[in-house]
Structures are given as C-alpha cells and as structure tokens.
Coordinates of C-alpha atoms in Angstrom, one line a residue:
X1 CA -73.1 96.2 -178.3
X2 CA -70.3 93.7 -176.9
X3 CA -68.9 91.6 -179.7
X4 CA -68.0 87.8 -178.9
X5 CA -66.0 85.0 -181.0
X6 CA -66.7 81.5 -180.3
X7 CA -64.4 78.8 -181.9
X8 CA -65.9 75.6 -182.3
X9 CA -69.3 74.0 -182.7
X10 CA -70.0 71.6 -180.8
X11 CA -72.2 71.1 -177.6
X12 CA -70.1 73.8 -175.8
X13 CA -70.0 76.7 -178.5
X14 CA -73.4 76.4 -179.9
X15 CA -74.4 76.4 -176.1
X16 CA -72.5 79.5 -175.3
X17 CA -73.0 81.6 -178.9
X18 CA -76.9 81.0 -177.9
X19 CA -76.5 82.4 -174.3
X20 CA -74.5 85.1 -175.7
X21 CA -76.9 86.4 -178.6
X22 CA -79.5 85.9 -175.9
X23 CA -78.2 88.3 -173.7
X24 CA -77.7 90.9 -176.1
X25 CA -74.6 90.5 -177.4
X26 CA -73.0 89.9 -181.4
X27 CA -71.8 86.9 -181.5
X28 CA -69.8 85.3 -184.9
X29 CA -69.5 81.4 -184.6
X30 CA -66.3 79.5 -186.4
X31 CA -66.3 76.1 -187.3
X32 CA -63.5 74.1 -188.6
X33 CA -65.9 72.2 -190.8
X34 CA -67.6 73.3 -194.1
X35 CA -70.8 73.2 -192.3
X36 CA -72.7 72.6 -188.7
X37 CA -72.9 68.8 -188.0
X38 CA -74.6 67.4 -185.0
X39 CA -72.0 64.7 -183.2
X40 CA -73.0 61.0 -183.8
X41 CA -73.9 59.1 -180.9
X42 CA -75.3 59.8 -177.8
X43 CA -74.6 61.2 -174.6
X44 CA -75.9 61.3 -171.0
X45 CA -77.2 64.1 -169.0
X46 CA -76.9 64.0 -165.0
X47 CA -79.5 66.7 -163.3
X48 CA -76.7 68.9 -163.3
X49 CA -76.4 69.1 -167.1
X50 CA -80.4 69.5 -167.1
X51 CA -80.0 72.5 -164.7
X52 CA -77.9 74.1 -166.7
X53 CA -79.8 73.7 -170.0
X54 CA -82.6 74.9 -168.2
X55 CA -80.7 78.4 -167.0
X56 CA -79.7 78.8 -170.6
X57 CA -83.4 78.6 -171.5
X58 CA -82.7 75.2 -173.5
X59 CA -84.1 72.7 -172.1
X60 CA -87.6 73.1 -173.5
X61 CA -88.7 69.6 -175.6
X62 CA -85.5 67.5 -173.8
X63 CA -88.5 65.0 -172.1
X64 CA -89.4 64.8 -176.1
X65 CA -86.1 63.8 -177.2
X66 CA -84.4 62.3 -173.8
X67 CA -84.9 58.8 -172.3
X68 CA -84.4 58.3 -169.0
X69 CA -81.4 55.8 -167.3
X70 CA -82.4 53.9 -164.4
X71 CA -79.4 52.7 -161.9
X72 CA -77.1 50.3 -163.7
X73 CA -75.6 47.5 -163.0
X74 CA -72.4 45.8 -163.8
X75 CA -71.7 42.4 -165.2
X76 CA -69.2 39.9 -166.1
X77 CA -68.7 39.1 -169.7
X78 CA -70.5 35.7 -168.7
X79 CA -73.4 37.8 -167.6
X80 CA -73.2 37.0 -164.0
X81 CA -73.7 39.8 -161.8
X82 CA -70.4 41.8 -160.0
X83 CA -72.4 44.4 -158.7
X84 CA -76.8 44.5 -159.1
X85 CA -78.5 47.7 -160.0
X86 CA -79.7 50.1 -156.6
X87 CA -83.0 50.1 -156.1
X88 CA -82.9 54.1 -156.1
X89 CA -80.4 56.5 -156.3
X90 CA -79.6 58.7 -153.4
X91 CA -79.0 62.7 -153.4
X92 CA -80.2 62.6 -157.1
X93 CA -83.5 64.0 -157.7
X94 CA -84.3 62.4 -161.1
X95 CA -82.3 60.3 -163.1
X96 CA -79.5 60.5 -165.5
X97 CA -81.2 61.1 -169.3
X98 CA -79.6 59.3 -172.4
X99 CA -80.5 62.0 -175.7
X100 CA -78.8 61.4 -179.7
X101 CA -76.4 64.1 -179.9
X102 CA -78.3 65.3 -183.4
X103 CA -81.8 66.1 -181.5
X104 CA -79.8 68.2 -178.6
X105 CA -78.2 69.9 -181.8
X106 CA -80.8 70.9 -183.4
X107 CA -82.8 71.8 -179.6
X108 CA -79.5 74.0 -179.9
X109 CA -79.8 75.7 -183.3
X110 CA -83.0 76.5 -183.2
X111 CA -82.1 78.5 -180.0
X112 CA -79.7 80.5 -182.1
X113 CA -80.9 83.7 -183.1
X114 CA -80.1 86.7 -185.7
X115 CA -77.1 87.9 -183.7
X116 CA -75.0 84.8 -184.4
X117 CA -73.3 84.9 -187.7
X118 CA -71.9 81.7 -188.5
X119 CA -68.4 81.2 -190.4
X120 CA -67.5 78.0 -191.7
X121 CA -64.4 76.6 -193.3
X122 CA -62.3 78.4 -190.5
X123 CA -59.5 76.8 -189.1
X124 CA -58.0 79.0 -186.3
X125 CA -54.4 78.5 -185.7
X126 CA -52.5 79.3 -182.3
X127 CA -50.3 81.6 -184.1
X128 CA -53.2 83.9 -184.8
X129 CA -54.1 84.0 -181.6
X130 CA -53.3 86.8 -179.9
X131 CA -52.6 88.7 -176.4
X132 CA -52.5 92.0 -176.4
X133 CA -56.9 92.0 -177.7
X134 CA -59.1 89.2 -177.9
X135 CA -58.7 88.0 -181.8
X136 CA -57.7 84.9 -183.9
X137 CA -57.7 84.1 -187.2
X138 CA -56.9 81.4 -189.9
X139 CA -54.1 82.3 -191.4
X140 CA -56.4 84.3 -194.2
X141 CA -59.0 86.4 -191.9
X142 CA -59.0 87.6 -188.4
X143 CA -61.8 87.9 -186.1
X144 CA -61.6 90.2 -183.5
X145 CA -64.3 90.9 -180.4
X146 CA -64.7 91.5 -176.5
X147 CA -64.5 88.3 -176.0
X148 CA -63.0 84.8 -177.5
X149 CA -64.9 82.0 -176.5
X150 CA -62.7 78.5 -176.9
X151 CA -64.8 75.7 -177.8
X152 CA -62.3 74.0 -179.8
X153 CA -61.7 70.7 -177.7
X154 CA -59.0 68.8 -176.5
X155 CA -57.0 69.9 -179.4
X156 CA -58.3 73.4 -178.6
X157 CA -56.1 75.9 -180.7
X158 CA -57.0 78.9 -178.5
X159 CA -55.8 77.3 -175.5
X160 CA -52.2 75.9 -176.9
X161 CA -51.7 79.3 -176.9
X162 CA -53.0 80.6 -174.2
X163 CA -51.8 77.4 -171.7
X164 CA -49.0 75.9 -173.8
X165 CA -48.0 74.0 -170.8
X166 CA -51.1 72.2 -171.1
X167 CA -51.4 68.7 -173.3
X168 CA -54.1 66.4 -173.6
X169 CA -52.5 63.0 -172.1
X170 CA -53.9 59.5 -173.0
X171 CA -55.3 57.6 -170.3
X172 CA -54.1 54.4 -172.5
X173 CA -57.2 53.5 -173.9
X174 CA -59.4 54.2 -176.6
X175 CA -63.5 54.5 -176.5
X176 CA -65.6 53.4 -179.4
X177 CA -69.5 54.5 -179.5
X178 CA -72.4 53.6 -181.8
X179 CA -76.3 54.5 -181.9
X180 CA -78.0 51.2 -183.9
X181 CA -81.1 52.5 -185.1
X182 CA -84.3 50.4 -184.3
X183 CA -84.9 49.3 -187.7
X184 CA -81.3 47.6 -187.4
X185 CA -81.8 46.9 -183.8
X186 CA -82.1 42.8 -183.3
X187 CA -84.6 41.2 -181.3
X188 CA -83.1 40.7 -178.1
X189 CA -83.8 38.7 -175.5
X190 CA -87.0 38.8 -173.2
X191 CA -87.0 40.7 -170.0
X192 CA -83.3 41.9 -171.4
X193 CA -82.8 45.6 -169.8
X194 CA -82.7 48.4 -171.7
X195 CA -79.8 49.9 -170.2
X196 CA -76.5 47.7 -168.9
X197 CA -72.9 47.9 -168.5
X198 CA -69.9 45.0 -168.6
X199 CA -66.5 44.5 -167.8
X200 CA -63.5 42.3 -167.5
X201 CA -59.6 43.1 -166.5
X202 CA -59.1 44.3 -170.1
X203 CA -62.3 45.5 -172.1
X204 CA -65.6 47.6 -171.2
X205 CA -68.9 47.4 -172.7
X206 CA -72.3 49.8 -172.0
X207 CA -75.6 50.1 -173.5
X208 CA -78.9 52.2 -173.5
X209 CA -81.6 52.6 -175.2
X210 CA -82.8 55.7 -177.0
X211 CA -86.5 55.7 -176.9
X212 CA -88.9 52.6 -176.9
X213 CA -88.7 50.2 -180.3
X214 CA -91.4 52.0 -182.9
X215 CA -91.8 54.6 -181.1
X216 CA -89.4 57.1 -183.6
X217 CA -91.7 56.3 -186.3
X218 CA -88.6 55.2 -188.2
X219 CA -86.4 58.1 -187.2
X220 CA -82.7 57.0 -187.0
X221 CA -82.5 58.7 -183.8
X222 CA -84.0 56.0 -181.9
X223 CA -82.4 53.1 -181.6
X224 CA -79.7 51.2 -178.8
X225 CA -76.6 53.7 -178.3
X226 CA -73.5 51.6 -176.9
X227 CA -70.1 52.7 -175.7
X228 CA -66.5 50.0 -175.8
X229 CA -63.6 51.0 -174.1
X230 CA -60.4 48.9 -174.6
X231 CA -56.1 49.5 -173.6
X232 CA -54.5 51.3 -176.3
X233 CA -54.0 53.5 -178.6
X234 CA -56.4 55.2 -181.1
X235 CA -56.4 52.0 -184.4
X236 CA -55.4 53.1 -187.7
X237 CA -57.4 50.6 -189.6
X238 CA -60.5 51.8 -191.0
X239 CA -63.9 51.8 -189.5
X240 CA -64.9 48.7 -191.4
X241 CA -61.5 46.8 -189.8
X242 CA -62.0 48.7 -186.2
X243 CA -65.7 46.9 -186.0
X244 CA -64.0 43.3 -186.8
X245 CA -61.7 44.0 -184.1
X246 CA -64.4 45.1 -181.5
X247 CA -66.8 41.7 -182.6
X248 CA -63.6 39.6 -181.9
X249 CA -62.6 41.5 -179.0
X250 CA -66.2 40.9 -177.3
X251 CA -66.7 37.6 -179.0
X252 CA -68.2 35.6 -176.4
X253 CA -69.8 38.0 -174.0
X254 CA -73.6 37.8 -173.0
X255 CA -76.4 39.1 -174.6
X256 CA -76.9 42.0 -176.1
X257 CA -73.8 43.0 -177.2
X258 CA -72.3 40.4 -179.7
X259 CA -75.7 40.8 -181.4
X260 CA -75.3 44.8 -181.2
X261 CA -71.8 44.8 -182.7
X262 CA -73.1 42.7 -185.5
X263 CA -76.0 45.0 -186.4
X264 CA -73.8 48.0 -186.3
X265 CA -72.0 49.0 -189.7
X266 CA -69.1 50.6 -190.1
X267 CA -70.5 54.6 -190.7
X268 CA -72.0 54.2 -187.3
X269 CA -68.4 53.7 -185.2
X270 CA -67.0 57.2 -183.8
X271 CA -63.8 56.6 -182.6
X272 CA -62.4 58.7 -179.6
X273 CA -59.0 59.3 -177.4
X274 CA -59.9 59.3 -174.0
X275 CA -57.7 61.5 -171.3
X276 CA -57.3 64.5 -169.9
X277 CA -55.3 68.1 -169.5
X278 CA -52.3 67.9 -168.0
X279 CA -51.3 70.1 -166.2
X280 CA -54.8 71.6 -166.0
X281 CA -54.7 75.4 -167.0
X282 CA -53.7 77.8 -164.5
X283 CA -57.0 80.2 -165.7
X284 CA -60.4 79.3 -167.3
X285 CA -60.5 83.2 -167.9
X286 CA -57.7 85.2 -169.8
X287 CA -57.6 88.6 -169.7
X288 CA -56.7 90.2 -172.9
X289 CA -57.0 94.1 -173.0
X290 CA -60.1 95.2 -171.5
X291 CA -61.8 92.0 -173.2
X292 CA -60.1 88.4 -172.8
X293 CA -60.6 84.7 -173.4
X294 CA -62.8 81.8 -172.0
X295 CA -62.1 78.3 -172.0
X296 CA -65.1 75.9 -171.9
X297 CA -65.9 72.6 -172.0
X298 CA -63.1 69.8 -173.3
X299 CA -60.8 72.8 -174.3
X300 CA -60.6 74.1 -170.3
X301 CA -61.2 70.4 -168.8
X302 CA -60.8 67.0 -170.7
X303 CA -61.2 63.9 -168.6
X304 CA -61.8 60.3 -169.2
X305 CA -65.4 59.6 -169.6
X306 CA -66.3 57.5 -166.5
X307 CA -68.9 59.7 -164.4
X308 CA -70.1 61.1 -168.2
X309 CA -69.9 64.3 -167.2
X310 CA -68.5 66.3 -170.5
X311 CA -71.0 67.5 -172.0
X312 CA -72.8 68.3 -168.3
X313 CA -69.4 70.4 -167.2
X314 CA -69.6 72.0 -171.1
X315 CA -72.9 73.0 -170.2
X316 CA -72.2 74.1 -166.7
X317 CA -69.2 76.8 -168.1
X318 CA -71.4 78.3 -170.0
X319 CA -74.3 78.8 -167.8
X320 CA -72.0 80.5 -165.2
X321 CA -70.3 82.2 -168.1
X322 CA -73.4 83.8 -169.1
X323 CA -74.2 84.9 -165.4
X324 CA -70.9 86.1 -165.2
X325 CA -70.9 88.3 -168.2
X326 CA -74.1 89.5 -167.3
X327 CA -74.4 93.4 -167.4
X328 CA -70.7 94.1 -166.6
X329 CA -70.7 97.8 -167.6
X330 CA -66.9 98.0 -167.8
X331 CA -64.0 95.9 -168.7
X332 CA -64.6 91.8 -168.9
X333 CA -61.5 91.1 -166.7
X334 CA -62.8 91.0 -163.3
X335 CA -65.9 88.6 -164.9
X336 CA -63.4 86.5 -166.7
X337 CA -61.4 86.3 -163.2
X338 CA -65.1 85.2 -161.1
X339 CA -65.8 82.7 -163.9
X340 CA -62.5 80.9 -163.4
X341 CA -62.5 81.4 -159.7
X342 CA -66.0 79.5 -159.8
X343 CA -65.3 77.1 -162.7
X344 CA -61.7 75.8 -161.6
X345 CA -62.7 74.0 -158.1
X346 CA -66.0 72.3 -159.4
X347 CA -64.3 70.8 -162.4
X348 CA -61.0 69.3 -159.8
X349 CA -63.8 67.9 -158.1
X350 CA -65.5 65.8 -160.6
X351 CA -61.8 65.2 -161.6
X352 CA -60.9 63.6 -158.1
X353 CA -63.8 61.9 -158.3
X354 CA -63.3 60.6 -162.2
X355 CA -59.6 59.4 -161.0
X356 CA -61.2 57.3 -158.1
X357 CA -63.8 55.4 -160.6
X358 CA -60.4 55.0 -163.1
X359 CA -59.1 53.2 -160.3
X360 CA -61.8 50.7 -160.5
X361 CA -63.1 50.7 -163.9
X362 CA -60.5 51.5 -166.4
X363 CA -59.8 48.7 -168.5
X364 CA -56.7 47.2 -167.4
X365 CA -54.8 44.3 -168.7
X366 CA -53.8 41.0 -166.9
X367 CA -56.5 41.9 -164.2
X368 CA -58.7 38.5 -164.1
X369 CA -62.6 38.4 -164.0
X370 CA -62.0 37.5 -160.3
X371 CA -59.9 40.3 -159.2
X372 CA -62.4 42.8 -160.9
X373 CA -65.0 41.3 -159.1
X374 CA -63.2 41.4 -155.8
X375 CA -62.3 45.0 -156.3
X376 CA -65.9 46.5 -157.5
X377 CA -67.3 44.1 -155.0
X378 CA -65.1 46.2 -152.2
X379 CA -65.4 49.3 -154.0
X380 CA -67.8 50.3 -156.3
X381 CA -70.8 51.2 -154.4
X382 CA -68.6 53.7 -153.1
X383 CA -67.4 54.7 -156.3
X384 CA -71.2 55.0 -157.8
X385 CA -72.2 57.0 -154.6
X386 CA -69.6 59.6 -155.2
X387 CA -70.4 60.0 -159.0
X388 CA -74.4 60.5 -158.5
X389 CA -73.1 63.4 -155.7
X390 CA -70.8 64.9 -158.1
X391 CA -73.5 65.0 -160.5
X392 CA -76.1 66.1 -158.5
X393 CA -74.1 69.0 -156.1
X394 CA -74.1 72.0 -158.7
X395 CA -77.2 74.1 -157.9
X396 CA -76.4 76.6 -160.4
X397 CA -73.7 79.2 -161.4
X398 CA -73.3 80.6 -158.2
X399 CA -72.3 76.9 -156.8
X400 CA -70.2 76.3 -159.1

C-alpha cells in the first residue's frame, strides 16, 4: 500500500488526505494545531472550484450549504454607481457560490475515512525536511512515506526547503474578513442587495450573504460575510483595536457596511497578509527517491485575493494530483513531473490575470474617487471578463 504525509489542514490537505485514502492509499495528516479547526469566514467558489470538488467526490450537499453570487457591482463609498452589475455573466455556466469555511470543513471530514490518521500538535520544521526520501518531522518525531503532500501555506515549511528561493512578498496591503451571524445581522435597508462591493483610491469593502435571514434556524453559519482590504502592513493592535480602526476607516460610507462593522465583534475579525510567491517555484513536484513532494494550494501558489480563486486553485492541485497518482505501478517521479507540468501554466494564468485586476483594484493611496472611477470606467469590464474566463476555462485535470 503507498504511504502519504500531508502537512497542514486546511482546505488544501484535508482535500488531498481525502482523495488519497480514497484511492487506496495510507495517509497520516499533521497539523500544527492541537486539533482540526474549520477556518472562520467565508470563501467563494467559481465553477472551477465546484468541478473539482465534484472529481474528488465532494461536492455532495454544497447546494445545502452554498449560496449563490449574482454579478456584482461596484460603488463609490457615496453609493453611486462606478460600474452596475451585468445582467449575465458570459462563458460561466453557473454562478460563483459564497459557502462558511466551517460547513465545507466538515463536507470535508466527513469525507475522510479509516486510512487517514491524524497527528496533531506537529510543527514540521524545514530542517527536518529531507531530500534524499520523502520525510519530515518536528524536531521530536519523523514521518516518513511515498509521498509528502505540502499544505502548509504561504509560510509552508516543506517548501522553504524545498524552493528556498521562494518568499511570500506583501502586495502592501492587508485583508480583514468577518461572517455576522443573522441574529447579529441589522436590519438593512429595503431593496438593499445581498451581495455588493465598494471602493475608493485607498480602501475596499465587499459583502455577501450566507443564506437567507431565518433560514439557518439560528446556526451561526448564516449570516452576512464581508471582506476590507486597506494599504499596509499587517496591525499589531488587538482585534478589539483593529475593528475601531476599520469603523473609522469606513466611517461615512453607504449602507450596509458602517452598520456591518458595528455589529461585528472583535472574535469575528481574521486578519490576513495578502501577496504572493516570489519567484514562483521552479517545480510543484519534487522528486525525492523513488517517492517525492507536492506542493498545493497557498504553499505552491499564493496570490492576492482579487479573482478569489485560492481555495478553487487548492482544490484544482489536488484533483489533478489525485489523477496523476492514479495507479502509477512504479516510482512517483514521472507523476510528480506531469502534475507540475499541468499545474504550473494554469496557475501563471490566473496570476496574469490577478496582476491585471491589481492594476485596477488594489487599494492605492492618493488615487481620488474620480480617477477610480475613470479607470474602472475604462477598464473594468475588461478586467471582470477575464476573471469569470479564468474561472470558468479548467475542464478538469487533464486541462489543467
């Protein structure tokens, strides 16, 4: 039986332990933390991250747990309109879904099966990770297998090893996110929509709505999930001073969102770097013996959040990983090789594409109201165009 390690639990290594242990192999899980926890938040799925799920046999219960996102569009922080929500959008054959990270977790777990053994309480170190066989440890216990699987994020352990030439840069700005459950969710305006994004030169708001008010039953995983982006670095204060500073920051702005800052508390904010690998790694797949190393998700292929295609790419690596590693009766090498040869080009083209809508989006200071407008007015059609097609062009692991 082939033997597997994946490093970190999050969207990417639950995903790929799963689609492992369903294929037959032993698979032992490591987490950092002393136990699973779901990510707070939410997160969007394009069609692409739903066709992947769906290869990975996952995706059964999402329309239970996912809420559709019609086209968006984008306002000043005056609520006039820069650019007005399509009527459709083209080359996409369903919309983008909006799901709380804890129900795609536990969709996840409960996909897990008797072959996973999970470790917690492990942090691996790059100096335990080693070339000559695929193995890593903590500094107390080594874990050794066919395969390493690196899950570990942007921070990824595995990979400062394996790509030390690779760093996760700052873009220069920082991304706050939020889910307000319904019970905590304010009355909003009539005929508000449920889903809406706003900008200025400086500052970036977006909103959407998890499931229709009342219709969790009082679950805290419906609710109004928003995302602010501001210049800068990561704030040292603690949540409870981060939230003054975003209310004062969007003081001012239209409806919902000074009433959505109020109603969120401080345990609600998750504060993130945004970025991206640089230089990207040479290899998603590292041969190691006749076993090697994978990269997946943030750890192979960080970048800013604009199209919100993370988790989607996360969940793309290991849907081709598992068709890859499909009954290879010999050594991994020449599978680890096809997976990078497949992965590397799709992901520089949702970067290209990511770069182009920084150009226009990224929260930038000393850029007036009126230049924003002028440039999304010129511009982001284009940029919105590009995004659903970079969403929407993966058919499945053999596109990739």
């Amino acid at each position: 039986m082939r033997t597997a390690v994946v490093v970190g639990a999050g969207i990417g290594g639950i995903a790929a332990a799963g689609a492992l242990a369903r294929t037959g192999w032993q698979v032992t899980l490591l987490e950092r933390e002393d136990r699973l926890r779901p990510g707070r938040g939410a997160l969007v799925l394009w069609p692409n991250g739903v066709r992947a799920l769906r290869g990975l046999g996952l995706a059964g219960g999402l329309d239970g747990i996912a809420t559709p996102v019609p086209p968006v569009g984008i306002r000043r922080p005056d609520g006039q309109w820069l650019v007005r929500p399509a009527a459709e959008v083209d080359d996409v054959e369903a919309p983008p879904v909006v799901v709380h990270r804890e129900d795609l977790h536990d969709a996840f777990i409960a996909g897990l099966s008797d072959q996973v053994d999970i470790r917690n309480a492990i942090d691996v170190q790059p100096a335990r990770v080693r070339r000559e066989r695929p193995a890593v440890g903590d500094g107390r216990s080594t874990f050794e297998a066919d395969l390493v699987v690196a899950a570990d994020g942007v921070q990824s352990a595995v990979r400062r090893r394996l790509a030390p030439a690779t760093t996760f840069t700052s873009a220069g700005f920082a991304a706050w996110r939020a889910v307000i459950p319904w019970y905590r969710v304010p009355d909003l305006p009539p005929g508000l929509p449920p889903h809406g994004e706003t900008l200025d030169g400086a500052h970036r708001f977006a909103f959407a709505s998890l499931g229709e008010r009342g219709s969790s039953g009082g679950s805290t995983r419906g609710g109004i999930s928003w995302v602010a982006t501001v210049p800068g670095a990561l704030r040292p204060e603690p949540p409870a001073g981060q939230l003054a500073l975003l209310r004062r920051w969007f003081a001012g702005w239209h409806a919902p969102i000074s009433q959505l800052l109020d109603a969120t508390e401080p345990d609600d904010l998750v504060q993130e770097p945004i970025g991206e690998l640089a230089p990207p790694p040479e290899t998603f797949g590292v041969r190691a013996g006749a076993g090697g190393y994978a990269l997946v998700g943030d750890a192979a292929h960080a970048m800013p959040h604009h199209l919100a295609q993370g988790a989607c790419l996360a969940l793309e690596d290991v849907a081709t990983l598992q068709a890859v590693l499909t009954n290879v009766p010999g050594p991994l090498g020449p599978a680890l090789d096809e997976y990078s040869r497949l992965r590397r080009p799709r992901v520089a083209r949702v970067l290209q594409q990511t770069r182009k809508a920084s150009a226009v989006l990224q929260p930038r200071g000393g850029l007036t109201s009126r230049a924003m407008g002028a440039a999304l007015g010129r511009a982001n059609p284009r940029v919105l165009d590009r995004a659903a097609a970079a969403a929407a062009e993966w058919a499945g692991p053999a596109s990739s």
